[in-house]
Amino acid sequence: MLGEIEMPNERLRAAMAAGGWTYAALADKVEVDPKSVERWVNLGRTPRRATAMLAAETLGEDVHALWPSLRQARPARAVSPELVAIYDQRADVPVSAFVDLLTQAREHIDVLVYAAVFLHEAYPRLNEVLRERAADGCAVRIAVGDPDSTNVQQRGGEERFGHGIESRCRLALMHYRPLAGVPGIEVRTHATTLYNSIYRADDQVLVNAHIWGVNAYGAPVWHLRRNGAGGMFDTYASSFDAVWETATPVREG
């Protein structure tokens, strides 16, 4: 290209010399013309990605070390079409945002947490809202952390909350247990590693990301709205389903 400065690829030259590779030998191995290999070395030309990867594998080198320009990834989208809002931390999200989301649900409500007792503490009518949604035909699934599980206990140590998180899981169970057995509502306990707390209502979800050593209220939240199949929303919905399959039903009591 006019104006482009061509420089030898000394890293490639050294790798070939160390392995005793000639232009012709490497060209035969990767199925190109020897003059192409010569241009890679002397003019710094970059081969096609598939050819470069085969050449690097043949030489026992990292492809990006030989041709750094191949490190360039596809440009990321500045904003996902599914992203409605992002909050620096859960404490910035008004409880009304959670309640409004659940109240508007018509088909699905899924909640995956360890405890999240802040909802009941800030909105004592939460169970009534869930009963009302279920009575209108909405399928409600609640998964809270098993306080006796290793992962819950480990999270307490990681967040420097100690046994407090176990106590909050037990408190969450006390809040949700009256819903066990209500038609349309299922309550289960799970023992999985919780990477994100998920609050889904139909095609919208609030995702509270978890950060090692940070309490959930101090971690970010993103609000997503489903925009076609296979997006971020579906990724979190599938994650909920996977955890749900491992969870244990809570008995009435």
mmCIF file of C-alpha atoms in Angstrom:
data_model
loop_
_atom_site.group_PDB
_atom_site.id
_atom_site.type_symbol
_atom_site.label_atom_id
_atom_site.label_comp_id
_atom_site.label_asym_id
_atom_site.label_seq_id
_atom_site.Cartn_x
_atom_site.Cartn_y
_atom_site.Cartn_z
ATOM 1 C CA MET A 1 0.000 0.000 0.000
ATOM 2 C CA LEU A 2 1.315 3.463 -0.926
ATOM 3 C CA GLY A 3 3.045 5.124 2.000
ATOM 4 C CA GLU A 4 3.201 1.944 4.111
ATOM 5 C CA ILE A 5 6.629 1.329 5.650
ATOM 6 C CA GLU A 6 7.746 -2.266 5.146
ATOM 7 C CA MET A 7 10.037 -3.661 7.826
ATOM 8 C CA PRO A 8 11.546 -7.134 8.142
ATOM 9 C CA ASN A 9 9.882 -9.535 10.575
ATOM 10 C CA GLU A 10 12.914 -10.342 12.724
ATOM 11 C CA ARG A 11 10.911 -12.502 15.147
ATOM 12 C CA LEU A 12 9.799 -14.723 12.277
ATOM 13 C CA ARG A 13 13.323 -14.803 10.848
ATOM 14 C CA ALA A 14 14.723 -15.915 14.207
ATOM 15 C CA ALA A 15 12.035 -18.576 14.707
ATOM 16 C CA MET A 16 12.753 -20.056 11.277
ATOM 17 C CA ALA A 17 16.509 -19.998 11.841
ATOM 18 C CA ALA A 18 16.167 -21.686 15.235
ATOM 19 C CA GLY A 19 14.201 -24.549 13.685
ATOM 20 C CA GLY A 20 16.276 -24.803 10.514
ATOM 21 C CA TRP A 21 13.350 -23.797 8.312
ATOM 22 C CA THR A 22 13.984 -22.516 4.772
ATOM 23 C CA TYR A 23 11.492 -20.445 2.824
ATOM 24 C CA ALA A 24 10.706 -23.434 0.651
ATOM 25 C CA ALA A 25 10.292 -25.868 3.543
ATOM 26 C CA LEU A 26 7.896 -23.647 5.500
ATOM 27 C CA ALA A 27 6.013 -22.748 2.315
ATOM 28 C CA ASP A 28 5.524 -26.431 1.528
ATOM 29 C CA LYS A 29 4.253 -27.076 5.066
ATOM 30 C CA VAL A 30 1.643 -24.292 4.987
ATOM 31 C CA GLU A 31 0.864 -24.681 1.269
ATOM 32 C CA VAL A 32 1.911 -21.276 -0.049
ATOM 33 C CA ASP A 33 4.522 -20.064 -2.546
ATOM 34 C CA PRO A 34 8.084 -19.710 -1.148
ATOM 35 C CA LYS A 35 8.085 -16.089 -2.314
ATOM 36 C CA SER A 36 5.149 -15.451 0.050
ATOM 37 C CA VAL A 37 7.199 -16.680 3.009
ATOM 38 C CA GLU A 38 10.099 -14.547 1.841
ATOM 39 C CA ARG A 39 7.833 -11.487 1.844
ATOM 40 C CA TRP A 40 6.620 -12.368 5.368
ATOM 41 C CA VAL A 41 10.222 -12.268 6.550
ATOM 42 C CA ASN A 42 11.863 -9.515 4.526
ATOM 43 C CA LEU A 43 8.938 -7.146 3.964
ATOM 44 C CA GLY A 44 6.969 -7.797 7.134
ATOM 45 C CA ARG A 45 3.865 -8.910 5.255
ATOM 46 C CA THR A 46 1.091 -10.580 7.245
ATOM 47 C CA PRO A 47 -0.460 -13.793 5.911
ATOM 48 C CA ARG A 48 -4.110 -14.688 6.173
ATOM 49 C CA ARG A 49 -5.160 -15.644 9.702
ATOM 50 C CA ALA A 50 -5.599 -19.365 8.978
ATOM 51 C CA THR A 51 -2.226 -19.545 7.217
ATOM 52 C CA ALA A 52 -0.530 -17.568 9.988
ATOM 53 C CA MET A 53 -1.926 -19.891 12.650
ATOM 54 C CA LEU A 54 -0.673 -22.954 10.767
ATOM 55 C CA ALA A 55 2.761 -21.390 10.287
ATOM 56 C CA ALA A 56 3.000 -20.439 13.961
ATOM 57 C CA GLU A 57 1.992 -23.944 15.012
ATOM 58 C CA THR A 58 4.615 -25.396 12.677
ATOM 59 C CA LEU A 59 7.311 -23.151 14.156
ATOM 60 C CA GLY A 60 6.157 -23.690 17.747
ATOM 61 C CA GLU A 61 5.524 -19.971 18.234
ATOM 62 C CA ASP A 62 2.605 -17.791 19.341
ATOM 63 C CA VAL A 63 0.848 -16.436 16.271
ATOM 64 C CA HIS A 64 0.405 -12.982 17.836
ATOM 65 C CA ALA A 65 4.089 -12.816 18.716
ATOM 66 C CA LEU A 66 4.962 -13.391 15.059
ATOM 67 C CA TRP A 67 2.226 -11.144 13.638
ATOM 68 C CA PRO A 68 0.938 -8.679 16.297
ATOM 69 C CA SER A 69 -1.513 -7.123 13.836
ATOM 70 C CA LEU A 70 -3.608 -10.307 14.016
ATOM 71 C CA ARG A 71 -4.316 -9.529 17.667
ATOM 72 C CA GLN A 72 -6.876 -6.924 16.620
ATOM 73 C CA ALA A 73 -10.335 -8.216 17.488
ATOM 74 C CA ARG A 74 -13.645 -7.326 15.933
ATOM 75 C CA PRO A 75 -14.754 -3.930 17.219
ATOM 76 C CA ALA A 76 -17.091 -4.200 20.202
ATOM 77 C CA ARG A 77 -20.491 -2.540 20.139
ATOM 78 C CA ALA A 78 -20.502 0.606 22.218
ATOM 79 C CA VAL A 79 -23.950 -0.234 23.582
ATOM 80 C CA SER A 80 -25.833 -3.514 23.505
ATOM 81 C CA PRO A 81 -29.383 -3.206 22.156
ATOM 82 C CA GLU A 82 -30.475 -5.196 25.225
ATOM 83 C CA LEU A 83 -29.003 -2.783 27.778
ATOM 84 C CA VAL A 84 -31.650 -0.554 29.352
ATOM 85 C CA ALA A 85 -29.593 0.854 32.228
ATOM 86 C CA ILE A 86 -26.515 0.162 34.313
ATOM 87 C CA TYR A 87 -25.994 1.074 37.955
ATOM 88 C CA ASP A 88 -22.641 1.432 39.704
ATOM 89 C CA GLN A 89 -23.918 -0.610 42.629
ATOM 90 C CA ARG A 90 -27.120 -2.282 43.785
ATOM 91 C CA ALA A 91 -27.526 0.316 46.508
ATOM 92 C CA ASP A 92 -28.179 2.856 43.728
ATOM 93 C CA VAL A 93 -31.191 0.919 42.433
ATOM 94 C CA PRO A 94 -34.442 1.993 44.107
ATOM 95 C CA VAL A 95 -36.392 -0.931 45.554
ATOM 96 C CA SER A 96 -39.328 0.318 43.507
ATOM 97 C CA ALA A 97 -37.419 -0.701 40.360
ATOM 98 C CA PHE A 98 -37.382 -4.317 41.544
ATOM 99 C CA VAL A 99 -41.013 -4.222 42.689
ATOM 100 C CA ASP A 100 -42.281 -2.530 39.527
ATOM 101 C CA LEU A 101 -40.473 -5.105 37.403
ATOM 102 C CA LEU A 102 -42.116 -7.997 39.256
ATOM 103 C CA THR A 103 -45.522 -6.329 39.369
ATOM 104 C CA GLN A 104 -45.568 -5.928 35.582
ATOM 105 C CA ALA A 105 -44.773 -9.608 34.914
ATOM 106 C CA ARG A 106 -47.468 -11.606 33.155
ATOM 107 C CA GLU A 107 -45.805 -14.938 32.317
ATOM 108 C CA HIS A 108 -42.526 -15.483 34.192
ATOM 109 C CA ILE A 109 -40.905 -14.364 37.418
ATOM 110 C CA ASP A 110 -37.525 -15.914 38.270
ATOM 111 C CA VAL A 111 -35.456 -14.875 41.281
ATOM 112 C CA LEU A 112 -32.013 -16.373 41.899
ATOM 113 C CA VAL A 113 -30.176 -15.101 44.993
ATOM 114 C CA TYR A 114 -28.390 -16.235 48.100
ATOM 115 C CA ALA A 115 -30.585 -14.114 50.379
ATOM 116 C CA ALA A 116 -31.514 -10.637 49.059
ATOM 117 C CA VAL A 117 -33.541 -9.957 52.188
ATOM 118 C CA PHE A 118 -33.355 -6.252 51.363
ATOM 119 C CA LEU A 119 -36.471 -6.753 49.208
ATOM 120 C CA HIS A 120 -38.669 -7.985 52.042
ATOM 121 C CA GLU A 121 -37.163 -5.503 54.474
ATOM 122 C CA ALA A 122 -37.868 -2.549 52.183
ATOM 123 C CA TYR A 123 -41.134 -3.861 50.724
ATOM 124 C CA PRO A 124 -43.069 -6.069 53.198
ATOM 125 C CA ARG A 125 -45.827 -6.701 50.600
ATOM 126 C CA LEU A 126 -43.478 -8.625 48.333
ATOM 127 C CA ASN A 127 -45.105 -11.998 49.037
ATOM 128 C CA GLU A 128 -48.524 -10.522 48.306
ATOM 129 C CA VAL A 129 -47.284 -9.240 44.949
ATOM 130 C CA LEU A 130 -45.930 -12.687 44.092
ATOM 131 C CA ARG A 131 -49.216 -14.324 45.112
ATOM 132 C CA GLU A 132 -51.145 -11.880 42.955
ATOM 133 C CA ARG A 133 -48.936 -12.527 39.949
ATOM 134 C CA ALA A 134 -49.277 -16.298 40.393
ATOM 135 C CA ALA A 135 -53.050 -15.997 40.721
ATOM 136 C CA ASP A 136 -53.087 -14.219 37.354
ATOM 137 C CA GLY A 137 -51.252 -17.105 35.700
ATOM 138 C CA CYS A 138 -47.638 -15.980 36.092
ATOM 139 C CA ALA A 139 -45.171 -18.823 36.803
ATOM 140 C CA VAL A 140 -43.038 -17.797 39.815
ATOM 141 C CA ARG A 141 -39.752 -19.506 40.672
ATOM 142 C CA ILE A 142 -37.674 -18.446 43.682
ATOM 143 C CA ALA A 143 -34.215 -19.939 44.340
ATOM 144 C CA VAL A 144 -32.394 -18.925 47.546
ATOM 145 C CA GLY A 145 -29.084 -20.112 48.923
ATOM 146 C CA ASP A 146 -28.826 -23.232 51.058
ATOM 147 C CA PRO A 147 -27.319 -21.859 54.289
ATOM 148 C CA ASP A 148 -25.577 -25.178 54.972
ATOM 149 C CA SER A 149 -23.877 -25.362 51.585
ATOM 150 C CA THR A 150 -20.140 -24.959 51.161
ATOM 151 C CA ASN A 151 -20.517 -22.247 48.533
ATOM 152 C CA VAL A 152 -22.691 -20.049 50.753
ATOM 153 C CA GLN A 153 -20.271 -20.414 53.648
ATOM 154 C CA GLN A 154 -17.329 -19.652 51.390
ATOM 155 C CA ARG A 155 -19.040 -16.515 50.089
ATOM 156 C CA GLY A 156 -19.367 -15.301 53.659
ATOM 157 C CA GLY A 157 -15.617 -15.571 54.080
ATOM 158 C CA GLU A 158 -14.886 -13.907 50.753
ATOM 159 C CA GLU A 159 -17.104 -10.950 51.567
ATOM 160 C CA ARG A 160 -15.745 -10.808 55.141
ATOM 161 C CA PHE A 161 -19.335 -11.282 56.296
ATOM 162 C CA GLY A 162 -18.639 -14.535 58.089
ATOM 163 C CA HIS A 163 -21.679 -16.469 59.292
ATOM 164 C CA GLY A 164 -23.861 -13.433 58.592
ATOM 165 C CA ILE A 165 -24.641 -14.607 55.088
ATOM 166 C CA GLU A 166 -25.789 -17.983 56.388
ATOM 167 C CA SER A 167 -28.129 -16.205 58.786
ATOM 168 C CA ARG A 168 -29.491 -14.077 55.958
ATOM 169 C CA CYS A 169 -30.111 -17.171 53.828
ATOM 170 C CA ARG A 170 -32.128 -18.650 56.703
ATOM 171 C CA LEU A 171 -34.019 -15.369 57.019
ATOM 172 C CA ALA A 172 -34.743 -15.395 53.275
ATOM 173 C CA LEU A 173 -36.176 -18.900 53.660
ATOM 174 C CA MET A 174 -38.405 -17.672 56.485
ATOM 175 C CA HIS A 175 -39.710 -14.921 54.192
ATOM 176 C CA TYR A 176 -40.351 -17.170 51.189
ATOM 177 C CA ARG A 177 -41.468 -20.392 52.916
ATOM 178 C CA PRO A 178 -45.116 -19.221 53.225
ATOM 179 C CA LEU A 179 -45.190 -19.208 49.406
ATOM 180 C CA ALA A 180 -44.214 -22.874 49.137
ATOM 181 C CA GLY A 181 -47.279 -24.764 47.984
ATOM 182 C CA VAL A 182 -49.068 -21.715 46.614
ATOM 183 C CA PRO A 183 -50.371 -22.637 43.134
ATOM 184 C CA GLY A 184 -48.074 -21.202 40.478
ATOM 185 C CA ILE A 185 -45.181 -20.582 42.898
ATOM 186 C CA GLU A 186 -42.153 -22.797 43.514
ATOM 187 C CA VAL A 187 -39.490 -22.119 46.124
ATOM 188 C CA ARG A 188 -36.187 -23.990 46.116
ATOM 189 C CA THR A 189 -32.776 -23.800 47.760
ATOM 190 C CA HIS A 190 -29.582 -24.077 45.728
ATOM 191 C CA ALA A 191 -25.970 -24.794 46.628
ATOM 192 C CA THR A 192 -24.279 -23.395 43.524
ATOM 193 C CA THR A 193 -21.608 -20.730 43.270
ATOM 194 C CA LEU A 194 -23.578 -17.536 42.740
ATOM 195 C CA TYR A 195 -21.898 -15.471 40.040
ATOM 196 C CA ASN A 196 -24.885 -13.160 39.604
ATOM 197 C CA SER A 197 -28.167 -12.543 41.379
ATOM 198 C CA ILE A 198 -30.970 -12.615 38.813
ATOM 199 C CA TYR A 199 -34.372 -10.904 39.031
ATOM 200 C CA ARG A 200 -36.330 -11.741 35.899
ATOM 201 C CA ALA A 201 -39.819 -10.632 34.884
ATOM 202 C CA ASP A 202 -40.939 -11.807 31.440
ATOM 203 C CA ASP A 203 -38.463 -10.327 28.922
ATOM 204 C CA GLN A 204 -36.683 -8.029 31.379
ATOM 205 C CA VAL A 205 -34.063 -8.848 33.990
ATOM 206 C CA LEU A 206 -32.033 -7.044 36.641
ATOM 207 C CA VAL A 207 -28.632 -8.706 37.041
ATOM 208 C CA ASN A 208 -26.601 -7.978 40.173
ATOM 209 C CA ALA A 209 -23.034 -8.964 39.316
ATOM 210 C CA HIS A 210 -20.896 -10.339 42.140
ATOM 211 C CA ILE A 211 -17.339 -9.230 42.780
ATOM 212 C CA TRP A 212 -14.910 -11.129 44.970
ATOM 213 C CA GLY A 213 -14.616 -9.478 48.371
ATOM 214 C CA VAL A 214 -17.507 -7.057 47.767
ATOM 215 C CA ASN A 215 -20.962 -7.339 49.288
ATOM 216 C CA ALA A 216 -23.761 -7.621 46.730
ATOM 217 C CA TYR A 217 -25.111 -4.151 47.540
ATOM 218 C CA GLY A 218 -21.772 -2.675 46.433
ATOM 219 C CA ALA A 219 -21.618 -4.530 43.097
ATOM 220 C CA PRO A 220 -22.994 -3.320 39.743
ATOM 221 C CA VAL A 221 -26.459 -4.017 38.371
ATOM 222 C CA TRP A 222 -27.504 -4.019 34.735
ATOM 223 C CA HIS A 223 -31.047 -3.897 33.470
ATOM 224 C CA LEU A 224 -31.557 -5.921 30.298
ATOM 225 C CA ARG A 225 -34.514 -6.271 27.949
ATOM 226 C CA ARG A 226 -34.604 -9.266 25.614
ATOM 227 C CA ASN A 227 -33.938 -8.308 21.991
ATOM 228 C CA GLY A 228 -34.161 -11.467 19.913
ATOM 229 C CA ALA A 229 -32.831 -14.950 20.579
ATOM 230 C CA GLY A 230 -29.302 -15.711 21.689
ATOM 231 C CA GLY A 231 -28.475 -12.424 23.405
ATOM 232 C CA MET A 232 -27.380 -11.569 26.924
ATOM 233 C CA PHE A 233 -30.898 -11.919 28.295
ATOM 234 C CA ASP A 234 -31.092 -15.513 27.083
ATOM 235 C CA THR A 235 -27.671 -16.241 28.577
ATOM 236 C CA TYR A 236 -28.881 -15.270 32.047
ATOM 237 C CA ALA A 237 -32.236 -17.003 31.576
ATOM 238 C CA SER A 238 -30.433 -20.228 30.645
ATOM 239 C CA SER A 239 -28.151 -19.829 33.656
ATOM 240 C CA PHE A 240 -31.186 -19.596 35.927
ATOM 241 C CA ASP A 241 -32.666 -22.745 34.380
ATOM 242 C CA ALA A 242 -29.412 -24.639 34.923
ATOM 243 C CA VAL A 243 -29.283 -23.694 38.611
ATOM 244 C CA TRP A 244 -32.992 -24.450 39.036
ATOM 245 C CA GLU A 245 -32.442 -28.033 37.883
ATOM 246 C CA THR A 246 -29.937 -28.567 40.721
ATOM 247 C CA ALA A 247 -32.088 -26.909 43.415
ATOM 248 C CA THR A 248 -34.099 -28.613 46.170
ATOM 249 C CA PRO A 249 -37.817 -27.863 46.648
ATOM 250 C CA VAL A 250 -38.780 -26.175 49.919
ATOM 251 C CA ARG A 251 -41.601 -27.858 51.808
ATOM 252 C CA GLU A 252 -44.594 -26.012 53.146
ATOM 253 C CA GLY A 253 -44.369 -25.075 56.763
#
